[in-house]
Amino acid sequence: MNVTVIGTGYVGTVTGACLAYLGHRVWCVDTDLSKIEKLRAGKSPIYEPGLEELIAMAQERGGLEFETDLTEPVRQSDVIFVAVGTPPLPSGASNLAYVEAAARSIGAAMDSSRFRVVVNKSTVPVGCGNLVGALVREGLSEEASRFVTFGVASNPEFLREGSAIHDSLYPDRIVVGAEDSATMGVMQELYAGLAAQEFPDPWFAPRPMTACQVPIVATTLTSAEMIKYSANAFLANKIGFANEISNICEKVGADVTEVMTGIGLDSRIGSKFLNAGIGWGGSCFGKDVESLLHTSGEYGYRAHLLEASITVNKAQRLVVIQKLQEKLFILKGRTIGLLGLSFKPNTDDLRDAPSLQIAEKLIQMGARVRAYDPIAMDSCREQYPDLRVLYCNDVLSLAEHADALVVVTEWPEFGELNLAEVASRMDHAVMVDGRNLFSPERAAAAGFDYTGIGRAGFRVNGVRTHQQ
Ligand code: UDX
């Protein structure tokens, strides 16, 4: 099929590249010429493992082109994805200006040569499917409005940054919301190869042994939009729950990693997204929970659980500061090294990253803050030029004469560190492990005064002791 994807951000670029890899002919369109030129040169505008390789393979398999003008691609396409940004407004509502502009332009470009489906891939508030349909219609010329036929679908994405290609090629489900069978039929045809897993797996994203037929969940437009919000709100709540339990574990002398293993093995609960830490961040969870709260408010409903999720998360981000105070007493004049800046590993994304809040709070309290991140330091320098953080070239320079290290992002390479060497460089070998990356025993054996999240007691030589 012929497909246009509007917006070359995270979702748009990955979706376009995956659909082309599956054998469709795809045009990715963006008004930002510099992004399009980069993509034409085979370079990804975002850091995502495997994406440049996938773009190269997709160009060979199905045909993947990059354009700044959507007119010709839309005319030639059966399916047009809207995958533009919906950044949060100060009120918590989503800014729909880009979606609205895209929908009108699609309308203006349509002719009557074929039936087309306009698909909402951007995370839009509940009810936007109808809005997009109305705006596309508004964009049609008077003459075109008599002949043009199109349907609207909602097809939320569930891809995680850092594993976006894996999540797109081997999804747990494909959700499609539509109001008529012609639209649903086009979407089922588009995703037939993906649902049946009929494609060779790329070397950088091998098919999991467990991968099988992917269910297509066919719903109404509104249900599909609600599925997206509910999934993210549930995951945010799940992490928030683990964080809340971690705080109780510290009071009663339990280890949250053991507790979560114990509850996660219950198949009704499941073991994923139960890692306690410094709270969730990133471009989706905060924005989507706020947006769902905003929608419920519009209907006069107060969503207490969602409110609590945000409250627990805000408090959790600052737990590492309390722990530094408990270890060092005075933070003024201390040198604190942050291990990691990105909101999670394998991305350079700093949107709603806990690192920024932790750094700002420490600076405000008079500490000197250093940071090392394998990928995100350039973006941090560029996006937050006023953040008074000293960037270090490696972990050893981060540790040199530092008073404490805080694990902010659990980059796999941090797990490989020679901890004894790191500790030996520090004035005070204090480690606050905000991600429970290290085993307390290993850190203690390396000479660290270690504290994790929700690990009130740990074993040294098989004997359970307390951290303080
Ligand atoms: C999320 C959703 O997972 C994805 O389905 C959706 O489409 C987009 O939003 P993403 O923001 O890329 O994806 O990251 P994710 O892996 O979900 O992590 C979100 C945050 O939760 C990160 O800050 C991460 O560190 C944190 N997290 C995750 C935890 O603190 N504990 C966990 O157990 C899992």
Coordinates of C-alpha atoms and ligand atoms in Angstrom, one line a residue:
M1 CA 0.0 0.0 0.0
N2 CA 1.0 3.6 -0.4
V3 CA 1.4 5.4 2.9
T4 CA 2.2 9.0 4.0
V5 CA 3.4 9.7 7.5
I6 CA 3.2 13.4 8.6
G7 CA 5.8 14.4 11.2
T8 CA 9.3 12.9 11.5
G9 CA 9.6 12.9 15.3
Y10 CA 10.0 9.8 17.3
V11 CA 6.7 8.1 16.4
G12 CA 6.6 9.3 12.7
T13 CA 10.1 8.3 11.7
V14 CA 9.9 4.9 13.4
T15 CA 6.4 4.2 12.0
G16 CA 7.4 5.2 8.5
A17 CA 10.6 3.2 8.5
C18 CA 8.8 0.1 9.9
L19 CA 5.9 0.2 7.4
A20 CA 8.4 0.6 4.5
Y21 CA 10.5 -2.3 5.9
L22 CA 7.3 -4.4 5.9
G23 CA 7.0 -3.6 2.1
H24 CA 4.8 -0.6 1.9
R25 CA 5.7 2.5 -0.2
V26 CA 6.1 5.3 2.4
W27 CA 6.7 9.0 2.2
C28 CA 7.6 10.7 5.5
V29 CA 6.8 14.4 5.4
D30 CA 7.9 17.2 7.7
T31 CA 7.9 21.0 7.2
D32 CA 11.4 21.1 8.9
L33 CA 13.7 21.0 5.9
S34 CA 16.8 20.4 8.1
K35 CA 15.3 17.2 9.4
I36 CA 14.3 16.0 6.0
E37 CA 17.7 16.7 4.6
K38 CA 19.3 14.7 7.4
L39 CA 16.9 11.8 6.8
R40 CA 17.6 11.9 3.0
A41 CA 21.3 11.5 3.9
G42 CA 20.4 8.4 5.9
K43 CA 20.8 10.1 9.3
S44 CA 18.2 9.9 12.0
P45 CA 17.3 13.2 13.6
I46 CA 16.8 11.3 16.9
Y47 CA 19.0 8.9 18.8
E48 CA 17.3 5.5 18.6
P49 CA 19.3 2.2 18.3
G50 CA 18.9 0.6 14.9
L51 CA 16.9 3.4 13.3
E52 CA 19.5 4.4 10.7
E53 CA 20.0 0.8 9.7
L54 CA 16.2 0.3 9.4
I55 CA 15.9 3.3 7.3
A56 CA 18.6 2.0 4.9
M57 CA 16.9 -1.5 4.7
A58 CA 13.4 0.0 4.4
Q59 CA 14.6 2.1 1.4
E60 CA 15.7 -1.0 -0.3
R61 CA 12.6 -3.1 0.5
G62 CA 9.5 -1.0 0.1
G63 CA 10.7 2.5 -0.8
L64 CA 11.0 5.2 1.8
E65 CA 11.2 8.8 0.7
F66 CA 11.4 12.1 2.7
E67 CA 9.5 15.2 1.6
T68 CA 8.6 18.7 2.9
D69 CA 5.4 19.1 0.9
L70 CA 2.6 16.6 1.6
T71 CA 0.5 17.3 -1.6
E72 CA 1.9 14.6 -3.9
P73 CA 2.4 12.0 -1.2
V74 CA -1.2 12.5 0.1
R75 CA -2.6 12.2 -3.5
Q76 CA -0.8 8.9 -4.0
S77 CA -1.5 7.4 -0.6
D78 CA -4.2 5.0 0.7
V79 CA -3.3 5.7 4.3
I80 CA -2.1 9.0 5.8
F81 CA -0.8 9.0 9.3
V82 CA -0.8 12.1 11.4
A83 CA 2.2 11.7 13.8
V84 CA 3.0 15.3 14.8
G85 CA 3.7 16.5 18.3
T86 CA 1.0 17.3 20.8
P87 CA 3.1 19.1 23.5
P88 CA 1.5 19.9 26.8
L89 CA 0.0 23.4 27.5
P90 CA 0.5 24.9 30.9
S91 CA -3.1 23.9 31.8
G92 CA -2.3 20.2 31.3
A93 CA -4.3 20.0 28.1
S94 CA -2.5 19.0 24.8
N95 CA -1.6 21.6 22.2
L96 CA -3.4 20.4 19.1
A97 CA -2.2 23.2 16.8
Y98 CA 0.1 20.8 14.8
V99 CA -2.6 18.1 14.5
E100 CA -5.1 20.7 13.3
A101 CA -2.7 22.2 10.7
A102 CA -1.8 18.7 9.4
A103 CA -5.5 17.7 9.1
R104 CA -6.4 20.8 7.2
S105 CA -3.4 20.4 4.8
I106 CA -4.4 16.7 4.2
G107 CA -7.9 17.9 3.3
A108 CA -6.5 20.5 0.9
A109 CA -4.3 18.0 -0.8
M110 CA -6.9 15.2 -1.3
D111 CA -8.5 14.4 -4.7
S112 CA -11.1 11.9 -5.6
S113 CA -8.7 9.3 -7.2
R114 CA -9.1 6.8 -4.3
F115 CA -10.6 6.1 -0.9
R116 CA -8.2 7.2 1.8
V117 CA -7.8 6.6 5.5
V118 CA -6.5 9.4 7.7
V119 CA -5.0 7.9 10.9
N120 CA -4.3 9.6 14.1
K121 CA -1.0 8.3 15.5
S122 CA -0.3 11.3 17.6
T123 CA -1.5 11.0 21.2
V124 CA -4.5 13.2 21.0
P125 CA -7.2 13.8 23.7
V126 CA -10.3 11.7 23.6
G127 CA -12.6 12.9 20.9
C128 CA -9.9 14.1 18.5
G129 CA -10.7 11.4 15.9
N130 CA -13.9 13.3 15.2
L131 CA -12.1 16.6 15.2
V132 CA -9.5 15.4 12.7
G133 CA -12.4 14.2 10.4
A134 CA -14.0 17.6 10.7
L135 CA -10.8 19.5 10.0
V136 CA -9.9 17.3 6.9
R137 CA -13.4 18.0 5.6
E138 CA -12.9 21.7 6.3
G139 CA -9.6 21.6 4.3
L140 CA -11.3 20.2 1.2
S141 CA -12.0 22.6 -1.6
E142 CA -15.7 23.1 -2.4
E143 CA -15.5 21.0 -5.5
A144 CA -13.5 18.2 -3.8
S145 CA -15.9 18.0 -1.0
R146 CA -18.5 16.5 -3.4
F147 CA -16.3 13.7 -4.6
V148 CA -13.6 12.9 -2.0
T149 CA -14.2 9.9 0.2
F150 CA -12.1 9.2 3.3
G151 CA -12.3 7.5 6.7
V152 CA -10.7 8.3 10.0
A153 CA -8.9 5.8 12.3
S154 CA -7.2 6.0 15.6
N155 CA -4.1 3.8 15.8
P156 CA -2.2 4.6 19.1
E157 CA 1.5 3.7 19.4
F158 CA 2.9 1.9 22.4
L159 CA 6.6 2.1 21.5
R160 CA 9.2 2.9 24.1
E161 CA 12.1 5.1 23.3
G162 CA 15.3 3.1 23.2
S163 CA 13.4 0.0 22.0
A164 CA 11.1 1.6 19.5
I165 CA 11.9 -0.7 16.6
H166 CA 11.5 -3.8 18.6
D167 CA 8.2 -2.6 20.1
S168 CA 6.9 -1.6 16.6
L169 CA 7.9 -4.9 14.9
Y170 CA 6.8 -7.2 17.7
P171 CA 3.9 -5.5 19.4
D172 CA 1.7 -7.1 22.0
R173 CA -1.3 -5.9 20.1
I174 CA -2.3 -3.5 17.3
V175 CA -5.2 -1.2 18.3
V176 CA -7.3 0.3 15.6
G177 CA -10.4 2.5 16.3
A178 CA -12.7 3.2 13.4
E179 CA -16.4 3.9 12.8
D180 CA -16.9 2.1 9.5
S181 CA -15.9 -1.2 8.0
A182 CA -14.2 0.3 4.9
T183 CA -11.8 2.1 7.1
M184 CA -11.2 -0.9 9.4
G185 CA -10.6 -3.0 6.2
V186 CA -7.9 -0.7 5.0
M187 CA -6.1 -0.8 8.3
Q188 CA -6.4 -4.6 8.6
E189 CA -4.8 -4.9 5.1
L190 CA -2.1 -2.4 6.1
Y191 CA -1.1 -4.4 9.2
A192 CA -1.7 -7.9 7.8
G193 CA 2.0 -8.7 7.4
L194 CA 2.9 -7.3 10.8
A195 CA 0.0 -9.2 12.5
A196 CA 1.0 -12.5 10.8
Q197 CA 4.7 -11.7 11.5
E198 CA 5.5 -12.4 7.8
F199 CA 8.7 -10.5 7.4
P200 CA 12.4 -11.4 8.0
D201 CA 13.6 -10.0 11.3
P202 CA 16.4 -7.4 11.0
W203 CA 19.7 -8.4 12.7
F204 CA 19.5 -5.4 15.1
A205 CA 16.0 -6.3 16.3
P206 CA 15.8 -10.1 16.4
R207 CA 12.3 -11.6 16.6
P208 CA 11.7 -12.8 20.2
M209 CA 11.2 -16.6 20.6
T210 CA 7.7 -15.9 22.0
A211 CA 6.5 -13.7 19.0
C212 CA 3.3 -15.0 17.4
Q213 CA 0.3 -13.7 15.6
V214 CA -0.3 -10.2 16.8
P215 CA -4.0 -9.5 17.7
I216 CA -5.6 -6.5 16.1
V217 CA -8.0 -5.0 18.6
A218 CA -10.7 -3.3 16.6
T219 CA -12.6 -0.7 18.6
T220 CA -14.5 2.6 18.2
L221 CA -12.4 5.8 17.7
T222 CA -13.1 6.9 21.3
S223 CA -12.2 3.5 22.8
A224 CA -8.9 3.4 20.9
E225 CA -8.0 6.9 22.2
M226 CA -8.9 5.8 25.8
I227 CA -6.8 2.6 25.4
K228 CA -3.7 4.8 24.8
Y229 CA -4.3 7.0 27.8
S230 CA -5.3 4.1 30.1
A231 CA -2.2 2.0 29.2
N232 CA 0.2 4.8 30.0
A233 CA -1.8 5.8 33.1
F234 CA -1.8 2.2 34.3
L235 CA 2.0 1.8 33.7
A236 CA 2.7 5.1 35.5
N237 CA 0.5 3.9 38.4
K238 CA 2.3 0.6 38.5
I239 CA 5.7 2.3 38.8
G240 CA 4.2 4.7 41.3
F241 CA 2.9 1.7 43.3
A242 CA 6.4 0.2 43.4
N243 CA 7.8 3.5 44.5
E244 CA 5.3 3.9 47.3
I245 CA 5.9 0.4 48.5
S246 CA 9.7 1.1 48.4
N247 CA 9.2 3.9 50.9
I248 CA 7.2 1.6 53.2
C249 CA 9.9 -1.1 52.8
E250 CA 12.5 1.4 54.1
K251 CA 10.4 1.9 57.2
V252 CA 9.8 -1.7 58.0
G253 CA 13.2 -3.1 56.9
A254 CA 12.3 -4.9 53.7
D255 CA 13.9 -4.9 50.3
V256 CA 11.6 -3.6 47.5
T257 CA 13.4 -5.6 44.8
E258 CA 12.6 -8.8 46.7
V259 CA 9.0 -7.6 47.3
M260 CA 8.4 -6.8 43.6
T261 CA 9.9 -10.1 42.5
G262 CA 7.5 -11.8 44.9
I263 CA 4.4 -10.0 43.7
G264 CA 5.4 -9.8 40.0
L265 CA 5.4 -13.6 39.7
D266 CA 1.7 -13.5 40.3
S267 CA 0.5 -13.7 36.7
R268 CA -2.4 -11.3 37.5
I269 CA 0.2 -8.6 38.3
G270 CA 3.1 -9.4 36.0
S271 CA 6.8 -8.5 36.7
K272 CA 7.3 -5.6 34.2
F273 CA 7.3 -1.9 35.2
L274 CA 7.7 -2.7 38.9
N275 CA 11.2 -1.2 39.3
A276 CA 11.2 1.3 42.1
G277 CA 13.5 4.3 41.6
I278 CA 13.5 8.0 41.2
G279 CA 10.1 8.1 39.5
W280 CA 9.0 8.0 35.9
G281 CA 9.8 10.7 33.4
G282 CA 9.9 11.1 29.6
S283 CA 7.6 12.6 27.1
C284 CA 4.6 10.4 27.6
F285 CA 3.7 9.4 31.1
G286 CA 3.5 12.9 32.7
K287 CA 1.8 14.4 29.7
D288 CA -0.7 11.6 29.2
V289 CA -1.7 11.3 32.9
E290 CA -2.2 15.1 33.0
S291 CA -4.2 15.1 29.8
L292 CA -6.4 12.3 31.1
L293 CA -7.0 14.2 34.3
H294 CA -7.8 17.3 32.3
T295 CA -10.3 15.3 30.2
S296 CA -12.0 13.8 33.3
G297 CA -12.2 17.3 34.7
E298 CA -14.0 18.5 31.6
Y299 CA -16.6 15.9 32.4
G300 CA -16.9 16.9 36.0
Y301 CA -15.1 13.8 37.2
R302 CA -12.3 13.9 39.8
A303 CA -9.8 11.1 39.0
H304 CA -8.2 10.5 42.5
L305 CA -6.0 7.7 41.5
L306 CA -4.4 9.7 38.6
E307 CA -3.9 12.7 40.9
A308 CA -2.2 10.4 43.4
S309 CA 0.1 9.0 40.7
I310 CA 1.4 12.5 40.0
T311 CA 1.8 13.3 43.7
V312 CA 3.7 10.1 44.4
N313 CA 6.0 10.7 41.4
K314 CA 6.8 14.3 42.3
A315 CA 7.9 13.3 45.8
Q316 CA 9.9 10.3 44.6
R317 CA 12.2 12.4 42.5
L318 CA 13.5 14.1 45.6
V319 CA 14.0 11.0 47.7
V320 CA 17.6 10.8 46.5
I321 CA 18.2 14.3 48.0
Q322 CA 16.9 13.2 51.4
K323 CA 19.2 10.2 51.2
L324 CA 22.2 12.5 50.4
Q325 CA 21.3 14.6 53.4
E326 CA 21.1 11.6 55.6
K327 CA 24.6 10.5 54.5
L328 CA 26.4 13.9 54.2
F329 CA 24.3 16.1 56.5
I330 CA 25.3 19.3 54.8
L331 CA 25.1 19.6 51.0
K332 CA 26.3 23.1 50.7
G333 CA 29.8 23.0 49.1
R334 CA 29.7 19.3 48.5
T335 CA 30.5 17.8 45.1
I336 CA 27.8 15.5 43.8
G337 CA 28.2 13.4 40.6
L338 CA 25.2 12.4 38.6
L339 CA 25.5 9.1 36.8
G340 CA 23.2 9.6 33.8
L341 CA 21.0 12.4 32.6
S342 CA 18.6 11.0 30.0
F343 CA 15.2 10.0 31.4
K344 CA 16.0 6.4 30.8
P345 CA 18.9 4.4 29.1
N346 CA 19.4 4.1 25.3
T347 CA 18.0 7.6 24.5
D348 CA 19.3 11.1 24.6
D349 CA 15.8 12.4 25.5
L350 CA 15.7 14.8 28.4
R351 CA 12.0 15.5 28.4
D352 CA 10.7 15.5 32.0
A353 CA 14.0 13.8 33.0
P354 CA 14.3 13.5 36.8
S355 CA 18.0 14.4 36.4
L356 CA 17.2 18.0 35.6
Q357 CA 15.0 18.4 38.7
I358 CA 17.6 16.7 40.9
A359 CA 20.4 18.8 39.5
E360 CA 18.5 22.0 40.0
K361 CA 17.5 21.2 43.6
L362 CA 21.1 20.3 44.5
I363 CA 22.4 23.5 43.0
Q364 CA 19.8 25.5 44.8
M365 CA 21.0 23.8 48.0
G366 CA 24.5 25.0 47.4
A367 CA 26.0 21.7 46.1
R368 CA 28.4 21.6 43.1
V369 CA 26.9 19.2 40.5
R370 CA 28.8 17.2 37.9
A371 CA 27.3 14.8 35.4
Y372 CA 28.3 12.1 33.0
D373 CA 26.0 10.5 30.5
P374 CA 27.1 8.3 27.6
I375 CA 24.8 10.0 25.1
A376 CA 22.7 12.9 26.5
M377 CA 25.4 15.5 27.5
D378 CA 25.3 17.3 24.2
S379 CA 21.5 17.6 24.2
C380 CA 21.6 18.8 27.8
R381 CA 24.2 21.5 27.1
E382 CA 22.2 22.6 24.1
Q383 CA 18.7 22.5 25.6
Y384 CA 19.6 23.7 29.1
P385 CA 22.5 26.2 28.7
D386 CA 21.8 27.8 32.1
L387 CA 22.0 24.5 34.1
R388 CA 25.1 25.0 36.2
V389 CA 26.4 21.4 35.8
L390 CA 30.0 20.4 35.1
Y391 CA 30.0 17.8 32.4
C392 CA 32.7 15.1 32.7
N393 CA 34.2 12.9 30.0
D394 CA 33.9 9.6 32.0
V395 CA 32.9 8.1 35.3
L396 CA 36.4 8.4 36.8
S397 CA 36.6 12.1 36.3
L398 CA 33.1 12.4 37.7
A399 CA 34.2 10.6 40.8
E400 CA 37.5 12.5 41.3
H401 CA 37.2 14.2 44.8
A402 CA 33.4 13.9 44.7
D403 CA 31.5 13.5 48.0
A404 CA 28.7 11.3 46.5
L405 CA 27.5 9.7 43.3
V406 CA 23.9 9.4 42.4
V407 CA 22.8 6.8 39.9
V408 CA 20.1 8.6 37.9
T409 CA 19.9 6.6 34.7
E410 CA 20.6 2.8 34.7
W411 CA 22.8 2.8 31.5
P412 CA 24.0 -0.8 31.1
E413 CA 27.7 0.4 30.9
F414 CA 27.5 1.7 34.5
G415 CA 26.8 -1.9 35.6
E416 CA 30.2 -2.9 34.2
L417 CA 32.2 -0.3 36.2
N418 CA 35.1 -1.2 38.4
L419 CA 33.4 0.2 41.5
A420 CA 36.5 -0.1 43.7
E421 CA 38.4 2.1 41.4
V422 CA 35.6 4.6 41.2
A423 CA 35.3 4.6 45.1
S424 CA 39.0 5.1 45.5
R425 CA 38.8 8.5 43.5
M426 CA 36.2 10.0 45.8
D427 CA 36.6 12.1 49.0
H428 CA 33.6 10.3 50.4
A429 CA 32.6 7.1 48.7
V430 CA 28.9 7.6 49.1
M431 CA 26.6 6.1 46.5
V432 CA 22.9 6.8 46.3
D433 CA 21.6 4.3 43.7
G434 CA 18.4 5.9 42.4
R435 CA 17.8 2.9 40.1
N436 CA 18.8 0.0 42.3
L437 CA 21.3 -0.8 39.5
F438 CA 24.0 -2.3 41.8
S439 CA 23.8 -5.0 44.3
P440 CA 24.3 -3.5 47.8
E441 CA 26.8 -6.2 48.6
R442 CA 28.9 -5.5 45.5
A443 CA 28.9 -1.8 46.2
A444 CA 29.8 -2.3 49.9
A445 CA 32.6 -4.7 49.0
A446 CA 34.0 -2.0 46.6
G447 CA 34.2 0.4 49.6
F448 CA 31.0 2.3 49.0
D449 CA 28.7 3.6 51.7
Y450 CA 25.7 2.5 49.6
T451 CA 22.0 3.3 49.7
G452 CA 19.5 2.2 47.2
I453 CA 15.7 2.8 46.9
G454 CA 13.6 0.8 49.3
R455 CA 16.4 -1.5 50.4
A456 CA 16.4 -1.0 54.1
G457 CA 18.3 -4.1 54.9
F458 CA 20.8 -6.0 52.8
R459 CA 23.0 -9.1 53.3
V460 CA 26.7 -9.0 53.9
N461 CA 28.2 -12.5 53.9
G462 CA 24.7 -14.0 54.0
V463 CA 23.8 -12.1 57.2
R464 CA 21.0 -9.5 56.9
T465 CA 22.2 -6.1 58.1
H466 CA 20.8 -2.6 58.1
Q467 CA 22.3 0.1 55.9
Q468 CA 22.8 2.8 58.5
Ligands
UDX1 C1 6.2 5.0 27.4 C2 5.3 3.8 27.2 O1 6.0 2.6 27.8 C3 5.0 3.5 25.7 O2 4.2 2.4 25.6 C4 4.3 4.8 25.2 O3 3.9 4.6 23.9 C5 5.3 6.0 25.4 O4 5.5 6.1 26.8 P1 8.8 5.7 27.2 O5 8.4 7.0 27.7 O6 9.7 5.6 26.0 O7 7.5 4.8 26.8 O8 9.5 4.9 28.4 P2 9.2 3.7 29.4 O9 10.2 2.7 29.1 O10 7.8 3.4 29.5 O11 9.7 4.4 30.8 C6 9.0 5.6 31.3 C7 9.6 6.0 32.6 O12 9.3 5.1 33.6 C8 11.1 6.2 32.6 O13 11.5 7.3 33.2 C9 11.6 4.9 33.3 O14 12.8 5.1 33.9 C10 10.5 4.7 34.3 N1 10.4 3.4 34.8 C11 10.0 2.4 33.9 C12 10.5 3.1 36.1 O15 10.9 4.0 36.9 N2 10.4 1.8 36.5 C13 10.0 0.8 35.7 O16 9.8 -0.3 36.2 C14 9.8 1.1 34.3

